């Protein structure tokens, strides 16, 4: 049989231990049951294009511009387009009076033919005098003079050929064509006006709009 003080001590120890355990369980229960879980929305993964639109103010600019000027002096005789009309590369735009340039071409051709005949005659004379020189009939100086003249006449023919080519080019410049596919702008010079080579103002400005530039800031 236990004594009463010993029994009281044992019961006190048991109650203290049970109290500690209960307090720990309460603390653990309090810590585990804190803030409730946040709600989560779940959706299936999907891949698609997302349209993004940005509005901005911009300026439309021509892809390329060409200012048409005459390369020779002359009078505008024909105009083959209207303002704002689309033209193709190589399409005629203007035609100047061809008569002065045609006359110059014929003049240079006539001069070339004259010099060709003169050069041929000088060549024949030089060959004849060379033969006489070999026979001792004429001196070396006389024969050499004829040969020099023949060379000079041949050089004159070459210069005439260059002049004819230049006159043909000048005649071709009377037909002014579009260098690119473009849209015509305002006509600056009207029919019948006199124009000068590379003069200001230009005849018309061509604006290439296909493709086209758009300049804007975002």
mmCIF file with all atom_site columns, C-alpha atoms in Angstrom:
data_model
loop_
_atom_site.group_PDB
_atom_site.id
_atom_site.type_symbol
_atom_site.label_atom_id
_atom_site.label_alt_id
_atom_site.label_comp_id
_atom_site.label_asym_id
_atom_site.label_entity_id
_atom_site.label_seq_id
_atom_site.pdbx_PDB_ins_code
_atom_site.Cartn_x
_atom_site.Cartn_y
_atom_site.Cartn_z
_atom_site.occupancy
_atom_site.B_iso_or_equiv
_atom_site.pdbx_formal_charge
_atom_site.auth_seq_id
_atom_site.auth_comp_id
_atom_site.auth_asym_id
_atom_site.auth_atom_id
_atom_site.pdbx_PDB_model_num
ATOM 1   C CA . UNK A 1 1   ? 0.000  0.000  0.000    1.00 0.00 ? 1   UNK A CA 1
ATOM 2   C CA . UNK A 1 2   ? 1.396  3.356  -1.106   1.00 0.00 ? 2   UNK A CA 1
ATOM 3   C CA . UNK A 1 3   ? 1.626  6.236  1.095    1.00 0.00 ? 3   UNK A CA 1
ATOM 4   C CA . UNK A 1 4   ? -0.586 9.225  0.333    1.00 0.00 ? 4   UNK A CA 1
ATOM 5   C CA . UNK A 1 5   ? 2.210  11.786 -0.399   1.00 0.00 ? 5   UNK A CA 1
ATOM 6   C CA . UNK A 1 6   ? 3.798  9.466  -2.931   1.00 0.00 ? 6   UNK A CA 1
ATOM 7   C CA . UNK A 1 7   ? 0.458  8.859  -4.678   1.00 0.00 ? 7   UNK A CA 1
ATOM 8   C CA . UNK A 1 8   ? -0.197 12.591 -4.842   1.00 0.00 ? 8   UNK A CA 1
ATOM 9   C CA . UNK A 1 9   ? 3.187  13.219 -6.422   1.00 0.00 ? 9   UNK A CA 1
ATOM 10  C CA . UNK A 1 10  ? 2.638  10.552 -9.108   1.00 0.00 ? 10  UNK A CA 1
ATOM 11  C CA . UNK A 1 11  ? -0.809 11.903 -9.996   1.00 0.00 ? 11  UNK A CA 1
ATOM 12  C CA . UNK A 1 12  ? 0.585  15.426 -10.241  1.00 0.00 ? 12  UNK A CA 1
ATOM 13  C CA . UNK A 1 13  ? 3.324  14.316 -12.619  1.00 0.00 ? 13  UNK A CA 1
ATOM 14  C CA . UNK A 1 14  ? 0.821  12.462 -14.831  1.00 0.00 ? 14  UNK A CA 1
ATOM 15  C CA . UNK A 1 15  ? -1.489 15.494 -15.042  1.00 0.00 ? 15  UNK A CA 1
ATOM 16  C CA . UNK A 1 16  ? 1.410  17.841 -15.873  1.00 0.00 ? 16  UNK A CA 1
ATOM 17  C CA . UNK A 1 17  ? 2.600  15.577 -18.675  1.00 0.00 ? 17  UNK A CA 1
ATOM 18  C CA . UNK A 1 18  ? -0.904 15.293 -20.109  1.00 0.00 ? 18  UNK A CA 1
ATOM 19  C CA . UNK A 1 19  ? -1.305 19.081 -19.963  1.00 0.00 ? 19  UNK A CA 1
ATOM 20  C CA . UNK A 1 20  ? 1.903  19.648 -21.900  1.00 0.00 ? 20  UNK A CA 1
ATOM 21  C CA . UNK A 1 21  ? 0.913  17.219 -24.580  1.00 0.00 ? 21  UNK A CA 1
ATOM 22  C CA . UNK A 1 22  ? -2.509 18.797 -24.942  1.00 0.00 ? 22  UNK A CA 1
ATOM 23  C CA . UNK A 1 23  ? -0.943 22.257 -25.301  1.00 0.00 ? 23  UNK A CA 1
ATOM 24  C CA . UNK A 1 24  ? 1.444  21.039 -28.037  1.00 0.00 ? 24  UNK A CA 1
ATOM 25  C CA . UNK A 1 25  ? -1.413 19.393 -29.901  1.00 0.00 ? 25  UNK A CA 1
ATOM 26  C CA . UNK A 1 26  ? -3.423 22.615 -29.752  1.00 0.00 ? 26  UNK A CA 1
ATOM 27  C CA . UNK A 1 27  ? -0.464 24.641 -31.043  1.00 0.00 ? 27  UNK A CA 1
ATOM 28  C CA . UNK A 1 28  ? 0.102  22.176 -33.899  1.00 0.00 ? 28  UNK A CA 1
ATOM 29  C CA . UNK A 1 29  ? -3.557 22.209 -34.766  1.00 0.00 ? 29  UNK A CA 1
ATOM 30  C CA . UNK A 1 30  ? -3.561 25.986 -34.744  1.00 0.00 ? 30  UNK A CA 1
ATOM 31  C CA . UNK A 1 31  ? -0.505 26.216 -37.017  1.00 0.00 ? 31  UNK A CA 1
ATOM 32  C CA . UNK A 1 32  ? -1.794 23.671 -39.549  1.00 0.00 ? 32  UNK A CA 1
ATOM 33  C CA . UNK A 1 33  ? -5.232 25.205 -39.837  1.00 0.00 ? 33  UNK A CA 1
ATOM 34  C CA . UNK A 1 34  ? -4.136 28.811 -40.707  1.00 0.00 ? 34  UNK A CA 1
ATOM 35  C CA . UNK A 1 35  ? -5.157 30.810 -43.840  1.00 0.00 ? 35  UNK A CA 1
ATOM 36  C CA . UNK A 1 36  ? -7.311 28.860 -46.289  1.00 0.00 ? 36  UNK A CA 1
ATOM 37  C CA . UNK A 1 37  ? -5.808 27.876 -49.689  1.00 0.00 ? 37  UNK A CA 1
ATOM 38  C CA . UNK A 1 38  ? -6.139 30.414 -52.539  1.00 0.00 ? 38  UNK A CA 1
ATOM 39  C CA . UNK A 1 39  ? -8.525 29.512 -55.355  1.00 0.00 ? 39  UNK A CA 1
ATOM 40  C CA . UNK A 1 40  ? -6.809 28.481 -58.623  1.00 0.00 ? 40  UNK A CA 1
ATOM 41  C CA . UNK A 1 41  ? -8.343 28.701 -62.117  1.00 0.00 ? 41  UNK A CA 1
ATOM 42  C CA . UNK A 1 42  ? -7.138 25.996 -64.472  1.00 0.00 ? 42  UNK A CA 1
ATOM 43  C CA . UNK A 1 43  ? -7.439 26.145 -68.287  1.00 0.00 ? 43  UNK A CA 1
ATOM 44  C CA . UNK A 1 44  ? -6.171 24.021 -71.136  1.00 0.00 ? 44  UNK A CA 1
ATOM 45  C CA . UNK A 1 45  ? -3.004 25.100 -73.005  1.00 0.00 ? 45  UNK A CA 1
ATOM 46  C CA . UNK A 1 46  ? -3.765 26.519 -76.462  1.00 0.00 ? 46  UNK A CA 1
ATOM 47  C CA . UNK A 1 47  ? -1.568 28.024 -79.209  1.00 0.00 ? 47  UNK A CA 1
ATOM 48  C CA . UNK A 1 48  ? -2.986 30.717 -81.512  1.00 0.00 ? 48  UNK A CA 1
ATOM 49  C CA . UNK A 1 49  ? -2.174 34.121 -83.068  1.00 0.00 ? 49  UNK A CA 1
ATOM 50  C CA . UNK A 1 50  ? -2.965 37.085 -80.861  1.00 0.00 ? 50  UNK A CA 1
ATOM 51  C CA . UNK A 1 51  ? -3.798 40.183 -82.928  1.00 0.00 ? 51  UNK A CA 1
ATOM 52  C CA . UNK A 1 52  ? -1.948 43.316 -81.839  1.00 0.00 ? 52  UNK A CA 1
ATOM 53  C CA . UNK A 1 53  ? -3.178 46.611 -83.264  1.00 0.00 ? 53  UNK A CA 1
ATOM 54  C CA . UNK A 1 54  ? -1.355 49.897 -82.798  1.00 0.00 ? 54  UNK A CA 1
ATOM 55  C CA . UNK A 1 55  ? -2.840 53.087 -84.212  1.00 0.00 ? 55  UNK A CA 1
ATOM 56  C CA . UNK A 1 56  ? -0.407 55.757 -85.372  1.00 0.00 ? 56  UNK A CA 1
ATOM 57  C CA . UNK A 1 57  ? -0.422 58.756 -87.709  1.00 0.00 ? 57  UNK A CA 1
ATOM 58  C CA . UNK A 1 58  ? 1.925  58.384 -90.663  1.00 0.00 ? 58  UNK A CA 1
ATOM 59  C CA . UNK A 1 59  ? 2.865  59.812 -94.049  1.00 0.00 ? 59  UNK A CA 1
ATOM 60  C CA . UNK A 1 60  ? 2.713  57.946 -97.351  1.00 0.00 ? 60  UNK A CA 1
ATOM 61  C CA . UNK A 1 61  ? 5.867  58.510 -99.407  1.00 0.00 ? 61  UNK A CA 1
ATOM 62  C CA . UNK A 1 62  ? 6.782  57.469 -102.923 1.00 0.00 ? 62  UNK A CA 1
ATOM 63  C CA . UNK A 1 63  ? 9.191  54.560 -103.176 1.00 0.00 ? 63  UNK A CA 1
ATOM 64  C CA . UNK A 1 64  ? 11.176 56.459 -105.815 1.00 0.00 ? 64  UNK A CA 1
ATOM 65  C CA . UNK A 1 65  ? 10.828 59.828 -107.541 1.00 0.00 ? 65  UNK A CA 1
ATOM 66  C CA . UNK A 1 66  ? 12.305 60.992 -110.841 1.00 0.00 ? 66  UNK A CA 1
ATOM 67  C CA . UNK A 1 67  ? 12.214 64.569 -112.124 1.00 0.00 ? 67  UNK A CA 1
ATOM 68  C CA . UNK A 1 68  ? 12.013 64.517 -115.912 1.00 0.00 ? 68  UNK A CA 1
ATOM 69  C CA . UNK A 1 69  ? 14.098 67.151 -117.700 1.00 0.00 ? 69  UNK A CA 1
ATOM 70  C CA . UNK A 1 70  ? 15.048 67.634 -121.315 1.00 0.00 ? 70  UNK A CA 1
ATOM 71  C CA . UNK A 1 71  ? 18.622 66.843 -122.316 1.00 0.00 ? 71  UNK A CA 1
ATOM 72  C CA . UNK A 1 72  ? 18.524 69.156 -125.352 1.00 0.00 ? 72  UNK A CA 1
ATOM 73  C CA . UNK A 1 73  ? 17.108 72.558 -126.213 1.00 0.00 ? 73  UNK A CA 1
ATOM 74  C CA . UNK A 1 74  ? 13.872 72.477 -128.166 1.00 0.00 ? 74  UNK A CA 1
ATOM 75  C CA . UNK A 1 75  ? 10.161 73.119 -128.381 1.00 0.00 ? 75  UNK A CA 1
ATOM 76  C CA . UNK A 1 76  ? 7.637  70.675 -126.933 1.00 0.00 ? 76  UNK A CA 1
ATOM 77  C CA . UNK A 1 77  ? 5.662  69.322 -129.865 1.00 0.00 ? 77  UNK A CA 1
ATOM 78  C CA . UNK A 1 78  ? 3.705  66.454 -128.275 1.00 0.00 ? 78  UNK A CA 1
ATOM 79  C CA . UNK A 1 79  ? 2.670  65.309 -124.783 1.00 0.00 ? 79  UNK A CA 1
ATOM 80  C CA . UNK A 1 80  ? 1.630  61.658 -124.480 1.00 0.00 ? 80  UNK A CA 1
ATOM 81  C CA . UNK A 1 81  ? 0.165  61.470 -120.964 1.00 0.00 ? 81  UNK A CA 1
ATOM 82  C CA . UNK A 1 82  ? -2.251 63.137 -118.540 1.00 0.00 ? 82  UNK A CA 1
ATOM 83  C CA . UNK A 1 83  ? -1.533 64.292 -115.012 1.00 0.00 ? 83  UNK A CA 1
ATOM 84  C CA . UNK A 1 84  ? -1.956 61.503 -112.469 1.00 0.00 ? 84  UNK A CA 1
ATOM 85  C CA . UNK A 1 85  ? -1.753 58.778 -115.110 1.00 0.00 ? 85  UNK A CA 1
ATOM 86  C CA . UNK A 1 86  ? 0.258  55.594 -114.560 1.00 0.00 ? 86  UNK A CA 1
ATOM 87  C CA . UNK A 1 87  ? 3.049  55.099 -117.105 1.00 0.00 ? 87  UNK A CA 1
ATOM 88  C CA . UNK A 1 88  ? 5.319  52.181 -117.859 1.00 0.00 ? 88  UNK A CA 1
ATOM 89  C CA . UNK A 1 89  ? 9.084  52.163 -118.270 1.00 0.00 ? 89  UNK A CA 1
ATOM 90  C CA . UNK A 1 90  ? 10.006 53.214 -121.803 1.00 0.00 ? 90  UNK A CA 1
ATOM 91  C CA . UNK A 1 91  ? 6.613  54.788 -122.492 1.00 0.00 ? 91  UNK A CA 1
ATOM 92  C CA . UNK A 1 92  ? 6.848  58.117 -124.406 1.00 0.00 ? 92  UNK A CA 1
ATOM 93  C CA . UNK A 1 93  ? 6.163  61.218 -122.320 1.00 0.00 ? 93  UNK A CA 1
ATOM 94  C CA . UNK A 1 94  ? 7.214  64.175 -124.493 1.00 0.00 ? 94  UNK A CA 1
ATOM 95  C CA . UNK A 1 95  ? 8.403  64.787 -128.011 1.00 0.00 ? 95  UNK A CA 1
ATOM 96  C CA . UNK A 1 96  ? 10.413 67.850 -128.991 1.00 0.00 ? 96  UNK A CA 1
ATOM 97  C CA . UNK A 1 97  ? 10.587 69.370 -132.438 1.00 0.00 ? 97  UNK A CA 1
ATOM 98  C CA . UNK A 1 98  ? 12.880 67.019 -134.367 1.00 0.00 ? 98  UNK A CA 1
ATOM 99  C CA . UNK A 1 99  ? 13.495 69.197 -137.431 1.00 0.00 ? 99  UNK A CA 1
ATOM 100 C CA . UNK A 1 100 ? 16.595 71.108 -136.205 1.00 0.00 ? 100 UNK A CA 1
ATOM 101 C CA . UNK A 1 101 ? 18.218 67.921 -134.955 1.00 0.00 ? 101 UNK A CA 1
ATOM 102 C CA . UNK A 1 102 ? 17.364 66.024 -138.140 1.00 0.00 ? 102 UNK A CA 1
ATOM 103 C CA . UNK A 1 103 ? 18.954 68.807 -140.164 1.00 0.00 ? 103 UNK A CA 1
ATOM 104 C CA . UNK A 1 104 ? 22.121 68.674 -138.061 1.00 0.00 ? 104 UNK A CA 1
ATOM 105 C CA . UNK A 1 105 ? 22.303 64.912 -138.533 1.00 0.00 ? 105 UNK A CA 1
ATOM 106 C CA . UNK A 1 106 ? 21.972 65.185 -142.302 1.00 0.00 ? 106 UNK A CA 1
ATOM 107 C CA . UNK A 1 107 ? 24.595 67.925 -142.350 1.00 0.00 ? 107 UNK A CA 1
ATOM 108 C CA . UNK A 1 108 ? 27.121 65.832 -140.452 1.00 0.00 ? 108 UNK A CA 1
ATOM 109 C CA . UNK A 1 109 ? 26.391 62.828 -142.670 1.00 0.00 ? 109 UNK A CA 1
ATOM 110 C CA . UNK A 1 110 ? 27.002 64.962 -145.771 1.00 0.00 ? 110 UNK A CA 1
ATOM 111 C CA . UNK A 1 111 ? 30.267 66.230 -144.345 1.00 0.00 ? 111 UNK A CA 1
ATOM 112 C CA . UNK A 1 112 ? 31.338 62.679 -143.549 1.00 0.00 ? 112 UNK A CA 1
ATOM 113 C CA . UNK A 1 113 ? 30.619 61.504 -147.091 1.00 0.00 ? 113 UNK A CA 1
ATOM 114 C CA . UNK A 1 114 ? 32.584 64.439 -148.513 1.00 0.00 ? 114 UNK A CA 1
ATOM 115 C CA . UNK A 1 115 ? 35.555 63.694 -146.297 1.00 0.00 ? 115 UNK A CA 1
ATOM 116 C CA . UNK A 1 116 ? 35.359 59.984 -147.112 1.00 0.00 ? 116 UNK A CA 1
ATOM 117 C CA . UNK A 1 117 ? 35.649 60.772 -150.808 1.00 0.00 ? 117 UNK A CA 1
ATOM 118 C CA . UNK A 1 118 ? 38.526 63.136 -150.125 1.00 0.00 ? 118 UNK A CA 1
ATOM 119 C CA . UNK A 1 119 ? 40.268 60.530 -147.977 1.00 0.00 ? 119 UNK A CA 1
ATOM 120 C CA . UNK A 1 120 ? 39.869 57.879 -150.663 1.00 0.00 ? 120 UNK A CA 1
ATOM 121 C CA . UNK A 1 121 ? 41.342 60.183 -153.291 1.00 0.00 ? 121 UNK A CA 1
ATOM 122 C CA . UNK A 1 122 ? 44.250 61.056 -151.002 1.00 0.00 ? 122 UNK A CA 1
ATOM 123 C CA . UNK A 1 123 ? 44.923 57.355 -150.384 1.00 0.00 ? 123 UNK A CA 1
ATOM 124 C CA . UNK A 1 124 ? 45.028 56.646 -154.121 1.00 0.00 ? 124 UNK A CA 1
ATOM 125 C CA . UNK A 1 125 ? 47.361 59.581 -154.724 1.00 0.00 ? 125 UNK A CA 1
ATOM 126 C CA . UNK A 1 126 ? 49.624 58.477 -151.881 1.00 0.00 ? 126 UNK A CA 1
ATOM 127 C CA . UNK A 1 127 ? 49.839 54.947 -153.303 1.00 0.00 ? 127 UNK A CA 1
ATOM 128 C CA . UNK A 1 128 ? 50.629 56.316 -156.788 1.00 0.00 ? 128 UNK A CA 1
ATOM 129 C CA . UNK A 1 129 ? 53.304 58.623 -155.491 1.00 0.00 ? 129 UNK A CA 1
ATOM 130 C CA . UNK A 1 130 ? 54.818 55.808 -153.449 1.00 0.00 ? 130 UNK A CA 1
ATOM 131 C CA . UNK A 1 131 ? 55.180 53.826 -156.675 1.00 0.00 ? 131 UNK A CA 1
ATOM 132 C CA . UNK A 1 132 ? 56.769 56.776 -158.448 1.00 0.00 ? 132 UNK A CA 1
ATOM 133 C CA . UNK A 1 133 ? 59.132 57.195 -155.513 1.00 0.00 ? 133 UNK A CA 1
ATOM 134 C CA . UNK A 1 134 ? 60.295 53.610 -155.888 1.00 0.00 ? 134 UNK A CA 1
ATOM 135 C CA . UNK A 1 135 ? 60.919 54.254 -159.602 1.00 0.00 ? 135 UNK A CA 1
ATOM 136 C CA . UNK A 1 136 ? 62.931 57.340 -158.738 1.00 0.00 ? 136 UNK A CA 1
ATOM 137 C CA . UNK A 1 137 ? 60.673 59.677 -160.648 1.00 0.00 ? 137 UNK A CA 1
ATOM 138 C CA . UNK A 1 138 ? 59.767 61.849 -157.655 1.00 0.00 ? 138 UNK A CA 1
ATOM 139 C CA . UNK A 1 139 ? 61.590 62.636 -154.467 1.00 0.00 ? 139 UNK A CA 1
ATOM 140 C CA . UNK A 1 140 ? 60.971 61.046 -151.114 1.00 0.00 ? 140 UNK A CA 1
ATOM 141 C CA . UNK A 1 141 ? 59.699 64.364 -149.703 1.00 0.00 ? 141 UNK A CA 1
ATOM 142 C CA . UNK A 1 142 ? 56.946 64.642 -152.317 1.00 0.00 ? 142 UNK A CA 1
ATOM 143 C CA . UNK A 1 143 ? 55.727 61.098 -151.691 1.00 0.00 ? 143 UNK A CA 1
ATOM 144 C CA . UNK A 1 144 ? 55.832 61.567 -147.938 1.00 0.00 ? 144 UNK A CA 1
ATOM 145 C CA . UNK A 1 145 ? 53.757 64.733 -148.237 1.00 0.00 ? 145 UNK A CA 1
ATOM 146 C CA . UNK A 1 146 ? 51.000 62.814 -150.048 1.00 0.00 ? 146 UNK A CA 1
ATOM 147 C CA . UNK A 1 147 ? 51.080 60.017 -147.502 1.00 0.00 ? 147 UNK A CA 1
ATOM 148 C CA . UNK A 1 148 ? 50.736 62.533 -144.661 1.00 0.00 ? 148 UNK A CA 1
ATOM 149 C CA . UNK A 1 149 ? 47.787 64.175 -146.389 1.00 0.00 ? 149 UNK A CA 1
ATOM 150 C CA . UNK A 1 150 ? 46.106 60.793 -146.805 1.00 0.00 ? 150 UNK A CA 1
ATOM 151 C CA . UNK A 1 151 ? 46.467 60.096 -143.084 1.00 0.00 ? 151 UNK A CA 1
ATOM 152 C CA . UNK A 1 152 ? 45.013 63.494 -142.202 1.00 0.00 ? 152 UNK A CA 1
ATOM 153 C CA . UNK A 1 153 ? 42.018 62.927 -144.469 1.00 0.00 ? 153 UNK A CA 1
ATOM 154 C CA . UNK A 1 154 ? 41.415 59.501 -142.913 1.00 0.00 ? 154 UNK A CA 1
ATOM 155 C CA . UNK A 1 155 ? 41.466 61.074 -139.434 1.00 0.00 ? 155 UNK A CA 1
ATOM 156 C CA . UNK A 1 156 ? 38.933 63.663 -140.594 1.00 0.00 ? 156 UNK A CA 1
ATOM 157 C CA . UNK A 1 157 ? 36.612 60.811 -141.600 1.00 0.00 ? 157 UNK A CA 1
ATOM 158 C CA . UNK A 1 158 ? 36.852 59.288 -138.119 1.00 0.00 ? 158 UNK A CA 1
ATOM 159 C CA . UNK A 1 159 ? 35.979 62.665 -136.582 1.00 0.00 ? 159 UNK A CA 1
ATOM 160 C CA . UNK A 1 160 ? 33.013 62.916 -138.923 1.00 0.00 ? 160 UNK A CA 1
ATOM 161 C CA . UNK A 1 161 ? 31.772 59.497 -137.793 1.00 0.00 ? 161 UNK A CA 1
ATOM 162 C CA . UNK A 1 162 ? 31.887 60.653 -134.180 1.00 0.00 ? 162 UNK A CA 1
ATOM 163 C CA . UNK A 1 163 ? 29.979 63.806 -135.121 1.00 0.00 ? 163 UNK A CA 1
ATOM 164 C CA . UNK A 1 164 ? 27.311 61.718 -136.846 1.00 0.00 ? 164 UNK A CA 1
ATOM 165 C CA . UNK A 1 165 ? 26.943 59.512 -133.776 1.00 0.00 ? 165 UNK A CA 1
ATOM 166 C CA . UNK A 1 166 ? 26.605 62.603 -131.592 1.00 0.00 ? 166 UNK A CA 1
ATOM 167 C CA . UNK A 1 167 ? 23.953 64.077 -133.890 1.00 0.00 ? 167 UNK A CA 1
ATOM 168 C CA . UNK A 1 168 ? 21.993 60.810 -133.752 1.00 0.00 ? 168 UNK A CA 1
ATOM 169 C CA . UNK A 1 169 ? 22.094 60.882 -129.954 1.00 0.00 ? 169 UNK A CA 1
ATOM 170 C CA . UNK A 1 170 ? 20.854 64.460 -129.910 1.00 0.00 ? 170 UNK A CA 1
ATOM 171 C CA . UNK A 1 171 ? 18.007 63.446 -132.204 1.00 0.00 ? 171 UNK A CA 1
ATOM 172 C CA . UNK A 1 172 ? 17.111 60.569 -129.881 1.00 0.00 ? 172 UNK A CA 1
ATOM 173 C CA . UNK A 1 173 ? 16.921 62.999 -126.942 1.00 0.00 ? 173 UNK A CA 1
ATOM 174 C CA . UNK A 1 174 ? 13.926 64.668 -128.603 1.00 0.00 ? 174 UNK A CA 1
ATOM 175 C CA . UNK A 1 175 ? 11.883 61.613 -127.554 1.00 0.00 ? 175 UNK A CA 1
ATOM 176 C CA . UNK A 1 176 ? 11.578 61.719 -123.753 1.00 0.00 ? 176 UNK A CA 1
ATOM 177 C CA . UNK A 1 177 ? 10.416 58.423 -122.229 1.00 0.00 ? 177 UNK A CA 1
ATOM 178 C CA . UNK A 1 178 ? 9.646  57.230 -118.702 1.00 0.00 ? 178 UNK A CA 1
ATOM 179 C CA . UNK A 1 179 ? 12.701 55.670 -117.008 1.00 0.00 ? 179 UNK A CA 1
ATOM 180 C CA . UNK A 1 180 ? 10.588 53.718 -114.451 1.00 0.00 ? 180 UNK A CA 1
ATOM 181 C CA . UNK A 1 181 ? 7.074  52.439 -113.855 1.00 0.00 ? 181 UNK A CA 1
ATOM 182 C CA . UNK A 1 182 ? 5.446  55.316 -111.997 1.00 0.00 ? 182 UNK A CA 1
ATOM 183 C CA . UNK A 1 183 ? 2.567  57.757 -111.665 1.00 0.00 ? 183 UNK A CA 1
ATOM 184 C CA . UNK A 1 184 ? 2.866  61.183 -113.254 1.00 0.00 ? 184 UNK A CA 1
ATOM 185 C CA . UNK A 1 185 ? 2.572  64.321 -111.166 1.00 0.00 ? 185 UNK A CA 1
ATOM 186 C CA . UNK A 1 186 ? 1.750  67.893 -112.095 1.00 0.00 ? 186 UNK A CA 1
ATOM 187 C CA . UNK A 1 187 ? 2.707  68.947 -115.612 1.00 0.00 ? 187 UNK A CA 1
ATOM 188 C CA . UNK A 1 188 ? 5.088  71.884 -115.203 1.00 0.00 ? 188 UNK A CA 1
ATOM 189 C CA . UNK A 1 189 ? 5.611  72.757 -118.902 1.00 0.00 ? 189 UNK A CA 1
ATOM 190 C CA . UNK A 1 190 ? 2.814  72.890 -121.450 1.00 0.00 ? 190 UNK A CA 1
ATOM 191 C CA . UNK A 1 191 ? 2.631  72.099 -125.146 1.00 0.00 ? 191 UNK A CA 1
ATOM 192 C CA . UNK A 1 192 ? 4.510  74.543 -127.377 1.00 0.00 ? 192 UNK A CA 1
ATOM 193 C CA . UNK A 1 193 ? 6.867  75.825 -124.678 1.00 0.00 ? 193 UNK A CA 1
ATOM 194 C CA . UNK A 1 194 ? 10.591 76.078 -125.277 1.00 0.00 ? 194 UNK A CA 1
ATOM 195 C CA . UNK A 1 195 ? 12.762 74.025 -122.934 1.00 0.00 ? 195 UNK A CA 1
ATOM 196 C CA . UNK A 1 196 ? 16.474 74.029 -122.278 1.00 0.00 ? 196 UNK A CA 1
ATOM 197 C CA . UNK A 1 197 ? 18.771 71.169 -121.423 1.00 0.00 ? 197 UNK A CA 1
ATOM 198 C CA . UNK A 1 198 ? 18.576 70.264 -117.695 1.00 0.00 ? 198 UNK A CA 1
ATOM 199 C CA . UNK A 1 199 ? 16.656 73.475 -117.020 1.00 0.00 ? 199 UNK A CA 1
ATOM 200 C CA . UNK A 1 200 ? 14.449 74.360 -114.025 1.00 0.00 ? 200 UNK A CA 1
ATOM 201 C CA . UNK A 1 201 ? 11.579 73.756 -113.570 1.00 0.00 ? 201 UNK A CA 1
ATOM 202 C CA . UNK A 1 202 ? 11.491 70.113 -114.594 1.00 0.00 ? 202 UNK A CA 1
ATOM 203 C CA . UNK A 1 203 ? 8.871  68.921 -117.064 1.00 0.00 ? 203 UNK A CA 1
ATOM 204 C CA . UNK A 1 204 ? 7.077  66.485 -114.744 1.00 0.00 ? 204 UNK A CA 1
ATOM 205 C CA . UNK A 1 205 ? 7.854  64.377 -111.691 1.00 0.00 ? 205 UNK A CA 1
ATOM 206 C CA . UNK A 1 206 ? 7.298  60.627 -111.711 1.00 0.00 ? 206 UNK A CA 1
ATOM 207 C CA . UNK A 1 207 ? 6.400  58.930 -108.403 1.00 0.00 ? 207 UNK A CA 1
ATOM 208 C CA . UNK A 1 208 ? 6.785  55.200 -108.018 1.00 0.00 ? 208 UNK A CA 1
ATOM 209 C CA . UNK A 1 209 ? 3.932  54.008 -105.783 1.00 0.00 ? 209 UNK A CA 1
ATOM 210 C CA . UNK A 1 210 ? 4.269  50.239 -106.227 1.00 0.00 ? 210 UNK A CA 1
ATOM 211 C CA . UNK A 1 211 ? 5.746  49.381 -103.789 1.00 0.00 ? 211 UNK A CA 1
ATOM 212 C CA . UNK A 1 212 ? 5.263  52.386 -101.504 1.00 0.00 ? 212 UNK A CA 1
ATOM 213 C CA . UNK A 1 213 ? 6.711  53.686 -98.229  1.00 0.00 ? 213 UNK A CA 1
ATOM 214 C CA . UNK A 1 214 ? 4.670  54.604 -95.118  1.00 0.00 ? 214 UNK A CA 1
ATOM 215 C CA . UNK A 1 215 ? 6.566  56.529 -92.434  1.00 0.00 ? 215 UNK A CA 1
ATOM 216 C CA . UNK A 1 216 ? 5.088  56.613 -88.900  1.00 0.00 ? 216 UNK A CA 1
ATOM 217 C CA . UNK A 1 217 ? 6.201  56.777 -85.262  1.00 0.00 ? 217 UNK A CA 1
ATOM 218 C CA . UNK A 1 218 ? 5.159  54.361 -82.502  1.00 0.00 ? 218 UNK A CA 1
#
